[in-house]
Short mmCIF file of C-alpha atoms and ligand atoms in Angstrom, two decimals:
data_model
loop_
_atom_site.label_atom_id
_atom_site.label_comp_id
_atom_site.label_asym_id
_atom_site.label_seq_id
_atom_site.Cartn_x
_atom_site.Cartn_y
_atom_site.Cartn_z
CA UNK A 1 0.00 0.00 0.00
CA UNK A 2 1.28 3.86 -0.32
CA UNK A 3 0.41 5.68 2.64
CA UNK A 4 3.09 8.16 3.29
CA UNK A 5 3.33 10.67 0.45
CA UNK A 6 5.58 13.90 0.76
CA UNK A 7 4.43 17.25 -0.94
CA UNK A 8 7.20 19.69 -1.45
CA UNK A 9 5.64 23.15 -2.21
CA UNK A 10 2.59 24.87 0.14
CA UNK A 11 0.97 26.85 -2.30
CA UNK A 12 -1.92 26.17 -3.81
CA UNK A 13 -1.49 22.45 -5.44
CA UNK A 14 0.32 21.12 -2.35
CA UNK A 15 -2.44 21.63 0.17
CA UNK A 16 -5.52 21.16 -1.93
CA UNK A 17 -3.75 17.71 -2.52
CA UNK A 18 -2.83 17.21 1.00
CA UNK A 19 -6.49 18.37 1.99
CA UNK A 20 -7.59 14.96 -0.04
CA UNK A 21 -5.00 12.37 1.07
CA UNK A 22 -4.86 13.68 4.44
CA UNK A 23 -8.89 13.49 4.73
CA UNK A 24 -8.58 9.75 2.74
CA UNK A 25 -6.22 8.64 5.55
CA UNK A 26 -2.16 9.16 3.79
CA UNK A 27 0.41 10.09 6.26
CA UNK A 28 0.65 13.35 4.52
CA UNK A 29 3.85 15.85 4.79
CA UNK A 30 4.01 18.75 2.99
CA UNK A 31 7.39 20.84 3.23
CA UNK A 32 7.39 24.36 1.70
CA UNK A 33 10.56 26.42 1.28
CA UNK A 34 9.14 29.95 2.36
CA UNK A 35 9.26 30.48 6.49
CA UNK A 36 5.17 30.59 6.69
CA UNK A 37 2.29 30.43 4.21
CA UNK A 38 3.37 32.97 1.29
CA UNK A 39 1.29 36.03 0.81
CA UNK A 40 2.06 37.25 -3.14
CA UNK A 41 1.62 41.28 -2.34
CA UNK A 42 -1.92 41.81 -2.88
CA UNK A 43 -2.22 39.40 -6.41
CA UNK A 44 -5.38 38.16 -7.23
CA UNK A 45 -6.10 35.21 -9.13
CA UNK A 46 -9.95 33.88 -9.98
CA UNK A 47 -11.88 31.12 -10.41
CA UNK A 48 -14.63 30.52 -13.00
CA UNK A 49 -17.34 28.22 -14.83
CA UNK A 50 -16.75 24.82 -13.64
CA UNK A 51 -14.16 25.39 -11.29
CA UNK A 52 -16.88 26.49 -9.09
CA UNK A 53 -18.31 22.88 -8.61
CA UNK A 54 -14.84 21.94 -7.05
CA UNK A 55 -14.38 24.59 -4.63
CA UNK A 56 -17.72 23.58 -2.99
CA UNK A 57 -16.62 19.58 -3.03
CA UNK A 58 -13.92 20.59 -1.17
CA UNK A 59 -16.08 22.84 1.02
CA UNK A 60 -13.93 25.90 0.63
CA UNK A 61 -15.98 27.91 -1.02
CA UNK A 62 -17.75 29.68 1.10
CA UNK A 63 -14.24 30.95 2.74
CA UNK A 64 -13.05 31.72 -0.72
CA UNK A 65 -16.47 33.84 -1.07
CA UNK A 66 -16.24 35.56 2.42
CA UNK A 67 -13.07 36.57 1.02
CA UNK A 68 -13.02 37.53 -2.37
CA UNK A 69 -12.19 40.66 -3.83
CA UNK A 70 -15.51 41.71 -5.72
CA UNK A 71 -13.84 43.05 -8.31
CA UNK A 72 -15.73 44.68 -10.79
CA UNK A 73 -14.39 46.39 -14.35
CA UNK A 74 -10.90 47.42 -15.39
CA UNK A 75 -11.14 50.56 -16.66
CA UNK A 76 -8.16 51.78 -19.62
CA UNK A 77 -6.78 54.71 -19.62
CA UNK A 78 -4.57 57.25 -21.26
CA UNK A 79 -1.84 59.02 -19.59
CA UNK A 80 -4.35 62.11 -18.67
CA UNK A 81 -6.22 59.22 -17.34
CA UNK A 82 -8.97 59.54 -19.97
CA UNK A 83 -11.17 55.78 -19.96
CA UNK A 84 -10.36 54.40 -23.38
CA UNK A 85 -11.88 50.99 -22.83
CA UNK A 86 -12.81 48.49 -20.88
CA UNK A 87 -12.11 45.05 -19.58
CA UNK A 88 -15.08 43.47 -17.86
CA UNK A 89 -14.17 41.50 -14.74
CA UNK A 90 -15.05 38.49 -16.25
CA UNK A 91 -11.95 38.89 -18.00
CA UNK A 92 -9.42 39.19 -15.05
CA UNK A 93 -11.13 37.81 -11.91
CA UNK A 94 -13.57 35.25 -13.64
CA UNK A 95 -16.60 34.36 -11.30
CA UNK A 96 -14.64 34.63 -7.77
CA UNK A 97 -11.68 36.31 -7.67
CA UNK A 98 -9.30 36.44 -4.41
CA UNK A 99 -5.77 37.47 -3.26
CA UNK A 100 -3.56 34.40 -3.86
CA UNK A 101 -2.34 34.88 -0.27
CA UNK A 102 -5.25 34.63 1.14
CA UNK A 103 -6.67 31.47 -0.64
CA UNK A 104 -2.83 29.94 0.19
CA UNK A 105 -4.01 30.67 4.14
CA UNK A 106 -8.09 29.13 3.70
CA UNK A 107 -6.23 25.83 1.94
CA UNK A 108 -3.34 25.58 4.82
CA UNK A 109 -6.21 26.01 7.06
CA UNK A 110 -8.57 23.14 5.70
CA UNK A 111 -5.83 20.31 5.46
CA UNK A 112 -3.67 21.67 8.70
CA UNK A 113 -5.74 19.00 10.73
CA UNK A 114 -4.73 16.17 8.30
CA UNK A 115 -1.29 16.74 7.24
CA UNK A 116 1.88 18.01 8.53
CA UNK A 117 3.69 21.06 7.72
CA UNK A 118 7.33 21.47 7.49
CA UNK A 119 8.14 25.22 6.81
CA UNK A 120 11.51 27.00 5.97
CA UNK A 121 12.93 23.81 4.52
CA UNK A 122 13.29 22.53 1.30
CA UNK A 123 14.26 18.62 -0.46
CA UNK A 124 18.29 18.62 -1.35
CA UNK A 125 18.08 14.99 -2.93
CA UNK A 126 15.77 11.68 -3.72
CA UNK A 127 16.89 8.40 -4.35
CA UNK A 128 14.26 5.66 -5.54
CA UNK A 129 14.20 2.27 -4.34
CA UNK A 130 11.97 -0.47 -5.22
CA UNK A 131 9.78 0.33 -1.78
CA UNK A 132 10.12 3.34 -1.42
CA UNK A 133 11.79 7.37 -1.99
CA UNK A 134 14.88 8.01 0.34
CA UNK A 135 15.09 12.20 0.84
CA UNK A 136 17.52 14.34 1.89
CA UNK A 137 16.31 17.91 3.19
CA UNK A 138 18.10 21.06 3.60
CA UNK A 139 17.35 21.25 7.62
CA UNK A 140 15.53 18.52 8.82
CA UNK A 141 16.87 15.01 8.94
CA UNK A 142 16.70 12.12 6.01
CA UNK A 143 12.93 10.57 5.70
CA UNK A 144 11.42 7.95 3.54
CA UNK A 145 8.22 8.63 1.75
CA UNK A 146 6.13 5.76 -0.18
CA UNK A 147 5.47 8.68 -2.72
CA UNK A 148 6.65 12.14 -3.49
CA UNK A 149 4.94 15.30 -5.38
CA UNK A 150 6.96 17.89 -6.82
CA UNK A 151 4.02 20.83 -6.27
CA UNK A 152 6.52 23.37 -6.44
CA UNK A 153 6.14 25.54 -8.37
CA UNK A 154 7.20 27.17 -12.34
CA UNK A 155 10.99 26.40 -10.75
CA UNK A 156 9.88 23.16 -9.20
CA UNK A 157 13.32 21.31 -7.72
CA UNK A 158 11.31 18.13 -7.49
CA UNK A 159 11.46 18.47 -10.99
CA UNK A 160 14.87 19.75 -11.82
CA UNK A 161 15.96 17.12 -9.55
CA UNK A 162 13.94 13.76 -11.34
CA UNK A 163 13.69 15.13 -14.76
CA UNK A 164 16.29 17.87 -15.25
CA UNK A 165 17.32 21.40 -15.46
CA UNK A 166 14.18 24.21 -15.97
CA UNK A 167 15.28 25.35 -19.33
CA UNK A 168 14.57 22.09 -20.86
CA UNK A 169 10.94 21.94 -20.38
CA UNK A 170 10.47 25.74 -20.30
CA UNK A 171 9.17 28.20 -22.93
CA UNK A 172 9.39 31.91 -22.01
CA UNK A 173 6.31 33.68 -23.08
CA UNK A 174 8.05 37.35 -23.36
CA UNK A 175 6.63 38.70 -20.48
CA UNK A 176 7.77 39.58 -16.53
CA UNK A 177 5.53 40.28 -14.15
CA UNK A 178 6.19 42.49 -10.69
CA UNK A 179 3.73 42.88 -8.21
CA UNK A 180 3.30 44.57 -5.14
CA UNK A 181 0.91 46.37 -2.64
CA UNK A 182 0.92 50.13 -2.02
CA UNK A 183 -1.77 52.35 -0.34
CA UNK A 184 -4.75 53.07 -2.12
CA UNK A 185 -4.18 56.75 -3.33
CA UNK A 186 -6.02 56.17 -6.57
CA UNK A 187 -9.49 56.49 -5.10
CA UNK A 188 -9.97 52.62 -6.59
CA UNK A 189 -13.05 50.83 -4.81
CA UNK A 190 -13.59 47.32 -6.16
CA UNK A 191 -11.82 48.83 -9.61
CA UNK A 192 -9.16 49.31 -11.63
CA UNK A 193 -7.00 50.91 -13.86
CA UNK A 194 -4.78 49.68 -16.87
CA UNK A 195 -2.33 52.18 -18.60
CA UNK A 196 -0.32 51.02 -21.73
CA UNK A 197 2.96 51.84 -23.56
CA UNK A 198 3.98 50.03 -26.13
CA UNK A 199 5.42 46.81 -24.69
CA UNK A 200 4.62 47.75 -21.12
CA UNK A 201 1.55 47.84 -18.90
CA UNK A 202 1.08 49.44 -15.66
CA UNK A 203 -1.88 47.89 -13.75
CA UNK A 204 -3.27 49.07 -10.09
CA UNK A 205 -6.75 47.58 -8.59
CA UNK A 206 -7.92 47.69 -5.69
CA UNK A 207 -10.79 45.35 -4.45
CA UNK A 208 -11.57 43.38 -0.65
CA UNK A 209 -9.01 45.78 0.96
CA UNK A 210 -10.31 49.85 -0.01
CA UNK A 211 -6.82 50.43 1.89
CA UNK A 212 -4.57 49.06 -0.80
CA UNK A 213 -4.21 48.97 -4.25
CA UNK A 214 -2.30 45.71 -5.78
CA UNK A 215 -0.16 46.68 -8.81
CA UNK A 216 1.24 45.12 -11.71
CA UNK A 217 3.90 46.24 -13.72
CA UNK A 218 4.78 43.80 -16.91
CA UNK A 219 6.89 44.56 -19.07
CA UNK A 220 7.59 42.40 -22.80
CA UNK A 221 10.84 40.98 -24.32
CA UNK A 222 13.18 38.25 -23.80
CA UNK A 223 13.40 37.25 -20.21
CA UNK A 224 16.10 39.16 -18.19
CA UNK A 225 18.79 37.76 -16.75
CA UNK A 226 18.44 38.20 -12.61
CA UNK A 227 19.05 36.33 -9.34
CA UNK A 228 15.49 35.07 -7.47
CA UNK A 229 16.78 35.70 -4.08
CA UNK A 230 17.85 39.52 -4.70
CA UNK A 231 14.34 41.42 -4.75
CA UNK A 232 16.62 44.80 -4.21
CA UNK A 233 18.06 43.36 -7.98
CA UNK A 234 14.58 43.12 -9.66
CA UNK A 235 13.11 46.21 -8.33
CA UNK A 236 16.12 48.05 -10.04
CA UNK A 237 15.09 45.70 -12.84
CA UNK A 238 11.38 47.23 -13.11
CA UNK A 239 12.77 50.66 -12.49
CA UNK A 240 15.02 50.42 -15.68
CA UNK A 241 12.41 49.02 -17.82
CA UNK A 242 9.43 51.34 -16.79
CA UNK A 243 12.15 54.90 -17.00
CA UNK A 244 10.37 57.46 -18.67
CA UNK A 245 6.87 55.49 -18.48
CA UNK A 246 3.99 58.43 -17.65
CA UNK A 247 0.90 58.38 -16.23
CA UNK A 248 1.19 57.39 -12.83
CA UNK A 249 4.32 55.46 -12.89
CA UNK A 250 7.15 56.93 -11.53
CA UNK A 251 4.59 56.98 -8.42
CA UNK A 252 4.11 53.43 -8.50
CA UNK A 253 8.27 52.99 -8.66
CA UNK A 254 8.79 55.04 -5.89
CA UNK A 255 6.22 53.26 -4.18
CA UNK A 256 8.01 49.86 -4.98
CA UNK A 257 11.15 50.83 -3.55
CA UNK A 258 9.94 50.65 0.05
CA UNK A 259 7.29 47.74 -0.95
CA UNK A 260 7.70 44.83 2.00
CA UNK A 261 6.70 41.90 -0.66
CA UNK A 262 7.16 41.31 -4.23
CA UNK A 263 6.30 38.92 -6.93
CA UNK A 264 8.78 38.73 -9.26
CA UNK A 265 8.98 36.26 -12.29
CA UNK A 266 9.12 36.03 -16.07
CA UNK A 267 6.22 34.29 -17.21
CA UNK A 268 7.10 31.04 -19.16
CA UNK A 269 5.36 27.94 -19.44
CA UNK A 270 6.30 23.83 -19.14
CA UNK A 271 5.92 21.43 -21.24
CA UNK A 272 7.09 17.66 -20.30
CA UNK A 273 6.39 14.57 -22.23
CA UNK A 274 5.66 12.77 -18.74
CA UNK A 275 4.84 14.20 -15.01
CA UNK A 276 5.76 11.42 -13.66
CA UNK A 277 9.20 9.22 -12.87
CA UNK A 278 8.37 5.69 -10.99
CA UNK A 279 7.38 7.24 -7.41
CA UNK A 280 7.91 10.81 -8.14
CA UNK A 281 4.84 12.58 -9.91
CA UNK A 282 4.25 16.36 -10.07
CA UNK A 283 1.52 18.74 -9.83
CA UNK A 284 0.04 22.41 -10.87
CA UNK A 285 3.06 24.95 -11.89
CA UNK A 286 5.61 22.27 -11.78
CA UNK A 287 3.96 20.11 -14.12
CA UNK A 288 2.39 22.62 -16.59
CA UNK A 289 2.71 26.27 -15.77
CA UNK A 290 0.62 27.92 -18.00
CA UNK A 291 1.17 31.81 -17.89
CA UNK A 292 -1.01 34.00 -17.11
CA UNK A 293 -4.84 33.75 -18.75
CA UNK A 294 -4.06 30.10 -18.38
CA UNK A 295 -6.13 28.81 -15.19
CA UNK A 296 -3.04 27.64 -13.47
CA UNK A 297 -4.98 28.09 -9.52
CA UNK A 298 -8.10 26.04 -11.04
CA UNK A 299 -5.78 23.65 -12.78
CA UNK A 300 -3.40 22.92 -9.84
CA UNK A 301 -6.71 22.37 -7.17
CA UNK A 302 -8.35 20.04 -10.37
CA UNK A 303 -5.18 18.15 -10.43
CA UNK A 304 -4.44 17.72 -6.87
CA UNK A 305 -8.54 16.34 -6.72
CA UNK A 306 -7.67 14.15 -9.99
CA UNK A 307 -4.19 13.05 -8.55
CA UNK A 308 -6.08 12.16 -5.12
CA UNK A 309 -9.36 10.66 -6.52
CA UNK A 310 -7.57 8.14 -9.02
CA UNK A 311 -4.94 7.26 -5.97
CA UNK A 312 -8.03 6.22 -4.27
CA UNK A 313 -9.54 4.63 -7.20
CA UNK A 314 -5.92 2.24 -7.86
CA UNK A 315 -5.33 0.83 -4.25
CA UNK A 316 -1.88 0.10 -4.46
CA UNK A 317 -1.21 0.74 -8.23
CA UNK A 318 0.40 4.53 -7.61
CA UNK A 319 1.86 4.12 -11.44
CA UNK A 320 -1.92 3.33 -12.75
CA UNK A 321 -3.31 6.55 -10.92
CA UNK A 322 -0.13 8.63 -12.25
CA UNK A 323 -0.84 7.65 -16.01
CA UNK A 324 -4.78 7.86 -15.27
CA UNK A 325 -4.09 11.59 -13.77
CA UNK A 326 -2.01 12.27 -16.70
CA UNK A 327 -3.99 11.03 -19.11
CA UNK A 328 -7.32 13.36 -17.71
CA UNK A 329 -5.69 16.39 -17.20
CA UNK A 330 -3.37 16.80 -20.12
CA UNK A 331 -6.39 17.95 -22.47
CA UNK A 332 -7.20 20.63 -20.53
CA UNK A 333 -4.12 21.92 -19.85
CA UNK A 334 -2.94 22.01 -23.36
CA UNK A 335 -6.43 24.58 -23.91
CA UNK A 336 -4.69 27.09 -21.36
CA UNK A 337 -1.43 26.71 -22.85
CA UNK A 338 -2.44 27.43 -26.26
CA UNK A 339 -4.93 30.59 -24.63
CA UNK A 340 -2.38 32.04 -22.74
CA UNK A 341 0.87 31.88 -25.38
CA UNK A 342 -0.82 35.18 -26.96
CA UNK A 343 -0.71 37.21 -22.94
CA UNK A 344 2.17 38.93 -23.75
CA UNK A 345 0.94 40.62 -27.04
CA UNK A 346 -2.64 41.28 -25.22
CA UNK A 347 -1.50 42.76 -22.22
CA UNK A 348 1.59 44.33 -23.86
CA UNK A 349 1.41 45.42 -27.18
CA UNK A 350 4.40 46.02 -29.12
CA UNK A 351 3.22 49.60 -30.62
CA UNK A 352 0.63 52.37 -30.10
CA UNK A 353 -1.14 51.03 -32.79
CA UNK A 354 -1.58 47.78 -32.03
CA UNK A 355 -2.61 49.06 -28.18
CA UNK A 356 -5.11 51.34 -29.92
CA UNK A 357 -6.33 47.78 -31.59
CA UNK A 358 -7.03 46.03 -28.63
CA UNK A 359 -8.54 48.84 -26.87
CA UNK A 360 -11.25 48.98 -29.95
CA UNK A 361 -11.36 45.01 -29.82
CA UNK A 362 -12.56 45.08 -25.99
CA UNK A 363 -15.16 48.29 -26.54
CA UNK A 364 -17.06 46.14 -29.06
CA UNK A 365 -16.53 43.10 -26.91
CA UNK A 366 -17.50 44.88 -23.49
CA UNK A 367 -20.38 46.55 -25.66
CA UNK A 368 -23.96 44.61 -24.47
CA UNK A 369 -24.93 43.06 -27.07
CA UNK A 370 -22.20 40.71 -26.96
CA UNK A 371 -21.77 40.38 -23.29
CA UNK A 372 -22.82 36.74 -23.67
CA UNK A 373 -20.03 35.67 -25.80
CA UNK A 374 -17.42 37.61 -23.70
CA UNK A 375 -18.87 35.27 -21.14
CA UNK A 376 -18.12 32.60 -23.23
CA UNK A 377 -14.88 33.48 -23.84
CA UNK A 378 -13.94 34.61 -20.68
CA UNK A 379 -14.52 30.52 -19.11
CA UNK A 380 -14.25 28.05 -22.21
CA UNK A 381 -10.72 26.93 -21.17
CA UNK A 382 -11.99 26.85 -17.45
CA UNK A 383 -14.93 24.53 -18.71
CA UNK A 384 -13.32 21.09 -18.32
CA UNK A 385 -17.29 19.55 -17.40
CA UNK A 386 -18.69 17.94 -14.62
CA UNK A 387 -16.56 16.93 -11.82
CA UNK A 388 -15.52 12.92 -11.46
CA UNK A 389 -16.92 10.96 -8.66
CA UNK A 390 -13.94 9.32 -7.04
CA UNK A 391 -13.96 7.16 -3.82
CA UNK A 392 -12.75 10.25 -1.95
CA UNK A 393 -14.20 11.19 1.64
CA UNK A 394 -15.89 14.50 0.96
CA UNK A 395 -17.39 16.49 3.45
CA UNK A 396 -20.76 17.23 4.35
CA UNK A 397 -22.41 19.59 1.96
CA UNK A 398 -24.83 21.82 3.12
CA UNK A 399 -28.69 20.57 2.28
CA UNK A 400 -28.88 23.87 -0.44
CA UNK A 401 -25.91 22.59 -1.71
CA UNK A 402 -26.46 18.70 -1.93
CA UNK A 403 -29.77 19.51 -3.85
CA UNK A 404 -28.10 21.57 -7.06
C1 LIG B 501 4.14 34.44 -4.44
C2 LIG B 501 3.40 34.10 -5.72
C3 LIG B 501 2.66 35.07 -6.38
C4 LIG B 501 1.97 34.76 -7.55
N1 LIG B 501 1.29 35.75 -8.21
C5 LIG B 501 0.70 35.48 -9.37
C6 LIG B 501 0.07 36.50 -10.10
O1 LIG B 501 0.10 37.66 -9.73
N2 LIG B 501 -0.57 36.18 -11.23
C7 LIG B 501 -0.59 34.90 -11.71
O2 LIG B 501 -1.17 34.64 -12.77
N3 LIG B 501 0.00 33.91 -11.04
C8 LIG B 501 0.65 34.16 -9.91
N4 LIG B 501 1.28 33.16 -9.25
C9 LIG B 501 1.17 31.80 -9.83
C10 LIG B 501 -0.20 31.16 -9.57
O3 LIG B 501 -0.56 31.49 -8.27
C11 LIG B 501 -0.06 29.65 -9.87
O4 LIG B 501 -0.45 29.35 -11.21
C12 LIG B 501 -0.88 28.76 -8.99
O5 LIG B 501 -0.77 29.25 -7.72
C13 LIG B 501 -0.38 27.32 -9.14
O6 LIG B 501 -0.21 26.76 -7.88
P1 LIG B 501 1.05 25.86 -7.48
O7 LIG B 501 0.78 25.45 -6.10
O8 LIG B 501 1.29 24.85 -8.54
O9 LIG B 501 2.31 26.82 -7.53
P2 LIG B 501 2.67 28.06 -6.58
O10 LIG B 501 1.44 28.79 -6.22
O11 LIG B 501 3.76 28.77 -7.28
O12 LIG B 501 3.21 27.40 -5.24
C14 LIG B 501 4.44 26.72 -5.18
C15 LIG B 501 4.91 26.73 -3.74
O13 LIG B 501 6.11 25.98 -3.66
C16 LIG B 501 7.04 26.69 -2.86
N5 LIG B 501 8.37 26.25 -3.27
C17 LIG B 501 9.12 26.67 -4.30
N6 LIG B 501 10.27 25.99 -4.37
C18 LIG B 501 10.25 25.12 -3.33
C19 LIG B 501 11.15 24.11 -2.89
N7 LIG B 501 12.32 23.88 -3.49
N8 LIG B 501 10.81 23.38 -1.80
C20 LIG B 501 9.64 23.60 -1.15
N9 LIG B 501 8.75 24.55 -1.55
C21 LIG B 501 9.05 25.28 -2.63
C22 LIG B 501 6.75 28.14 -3.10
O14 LIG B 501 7.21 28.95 -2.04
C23 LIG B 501 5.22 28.13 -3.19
O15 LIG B 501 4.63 28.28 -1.94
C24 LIG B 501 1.98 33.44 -8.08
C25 LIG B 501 2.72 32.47 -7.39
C26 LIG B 501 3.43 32.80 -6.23
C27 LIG B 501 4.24 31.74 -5.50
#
């Protein structure tokens, strides 16, 4: 039988998987690298269509709704601040949206009872034996797990470690991303405001918390060379790249000098042939980052359910459930892929005409006569149907709920 599994990563994959094992009766351990559970400076991400259905199997939505940011529209401006266009908040923050912090905490929460947490330590090396997955950790001492999960993360060391080094399975999307908190001084409430150069986009919004404004500053082109650990590094980065930027900007980059917490990445996506290697199978980011427009906090909660459920369904057979996981999610993955390989050109146009394009494109599309196919659009990769049954112990649904 497999009963001890180790998660490495405590974002969002790694405890909506340990939330199912745990609750299914695994010896679950899930060690994350950061000291606590992560918050990501005020970034939303959203859940929509479909993806609804699990959050209430789980029986965290109603935490995720006490908590979510009720966004509503994205307004685009010029750099007098004059509204161009529009994005509906379908668009960005789906049917629930909530800070990515904040859903980290409610899923560390529900599987806290039925797993353990190992914080501010990381996995230095695995070594596969017939019966079983020797590891070495940076702090704590060597354990044996039946099974391990690489839920990582895009720079998942589960992976580089069993498959091999991140470039080989990663394709940069021309786009980094910074975000970071700063006080509201915008007058936002439950909006937001998009300004474009060519090839950059300056983003504030400010939704749950009228106190704060979360912004994001992306910028396009080949992904620069910079060291993960030195956030002093990439806010110089942001600063070079967004010199000479008006509207509010140079605002926003004083702001960032002092900000306590940033997200910093270049946005690339992974593709592998296989997500799994004999006991060693990975999850969400790790396996299939997607980029941004891509699903990837849906995705990683449907694959830690999927990755659960058909554990459950094998017994024993952890190599059956790892091909029958594989085999279910891959589909739907490959959508988001292919939907969010265009991000950089739609959030960052290359030139003022092509901005000028998109802004048109999204004042037809936000126009109401064709609000219901922008409500297509906005979920059809987020659509992956009805949820499987799987021999998993789910918890009690309210009677409103049981009857839909
Ligand atoms: C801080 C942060 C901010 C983000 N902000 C945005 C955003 O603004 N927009 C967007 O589209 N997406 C963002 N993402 C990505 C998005 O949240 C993911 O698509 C989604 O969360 C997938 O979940 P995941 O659990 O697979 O990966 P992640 O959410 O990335 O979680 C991976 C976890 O693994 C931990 N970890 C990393 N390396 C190790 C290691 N060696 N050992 C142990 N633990 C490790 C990380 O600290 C993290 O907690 C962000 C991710 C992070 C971590």
């Amino acid at each position: 039988m497999t009963r001890s599994v180790l998660i490495s990563g405590g974002g969002i994959a790694g405890p909506s998987l340990a939330y199912w094992l745990g609750r299914a009766g695994y010896a679950v351990t899930v060690v994350e690298r950061a000291p606590g559970v992560r918050g990501s400076g005020a970034a939303p991400v959203d859940f929509r269509g479909d993806q609804l259905a699990l959050l209430e199997r789980m029986g965290v939505l109603d935490d995720i709704q006490a908590s979510q940011t009720g966004m509503g529209d994205q307004t685009v401006i010029d750099a007098e601040g004059r509204r161009l266009s529009t994005f509906p908040s379908a668009l960005f923050s789906g049917d629930v949206e909530i800070e990515r912090g904040d859903l980290a905490r409610i899923l560390y929460d529900h599987s806290k009872d039925v797993a353990e947490y190992v914080f501010g330590d990381h996995i230095t090396g695995l070594t596969q034996t017939a019966d079983g997955v020797d590891v070495t950790f940076a702090r704590g001492a060597p354990r044996r797990f039946d099974l391990v999960v690489g839920a990582d993360g895009l720079h998942s060391a589960v992976r580089r470690l069993v498959f091999g080094e991140e470039s080989r399975f990663r394709h940069d999307l021309g786009l980094t991303i910074a975000g970071f908190a700063v006080p509201n001084t915008f007058g936002l409430d439950h909006s937001g405001l998009i300004y474009n150069e060519p090839g950059r986009l300056a983003m504030v919004a400010s939704g749950r918390d009228r106190a704060r404004v979360a912004v994001g500053l992306m910028f396009a082109g080949p992904a620069p060379d910079y060291d993960w650990r030195d956030t002093e590094g990439q806010k110089r980065l942001v600063a070079e790249h967004f010199a000479g930027v008006g509207w509010q900007v140079p605002t926003l980059l004083a702001a960032l000098r002092d900000a306590p917490e940033l997200y910093f990445d270049t946005i690339g996506q992974i593709q592998l042939d296989r997500w799994s290697a004999g006991r060693v199978v990975l999850l969400g980011d790790a396996a299939w980052c997607t980029g941004p427009g891509g699903n990837g906090t849906g995705h990683a909660m449907l694959g830690a359910y999927t990755l659960a459920g058909e554990l459950a369904l094998a017994g024993g057979d952890f190599a059956a459930a790892f091909r029958r996981y594989e085999l279910i999610m891959r589909p739907a993955v490959a959508k988001s892929q292919k939907n969010a390989a265009g991000a950089a050109r739609f959030l960052t146009p290359a030139t003022e005409r092509k901005i000028r394009s998109r802004n048109r494109t999204f004042r037809i599309l936000s126009s109401r006569p064709m609000t219901g196919l922008f409500g297509w659009l906005a979920k059809r990769t987020a659509n992956t149907g009805k949820l499987r049954e799987y021999p998993l112990p789910y918890p009690a649904r309210s009677p409103a709920a049981a009857s839909k």
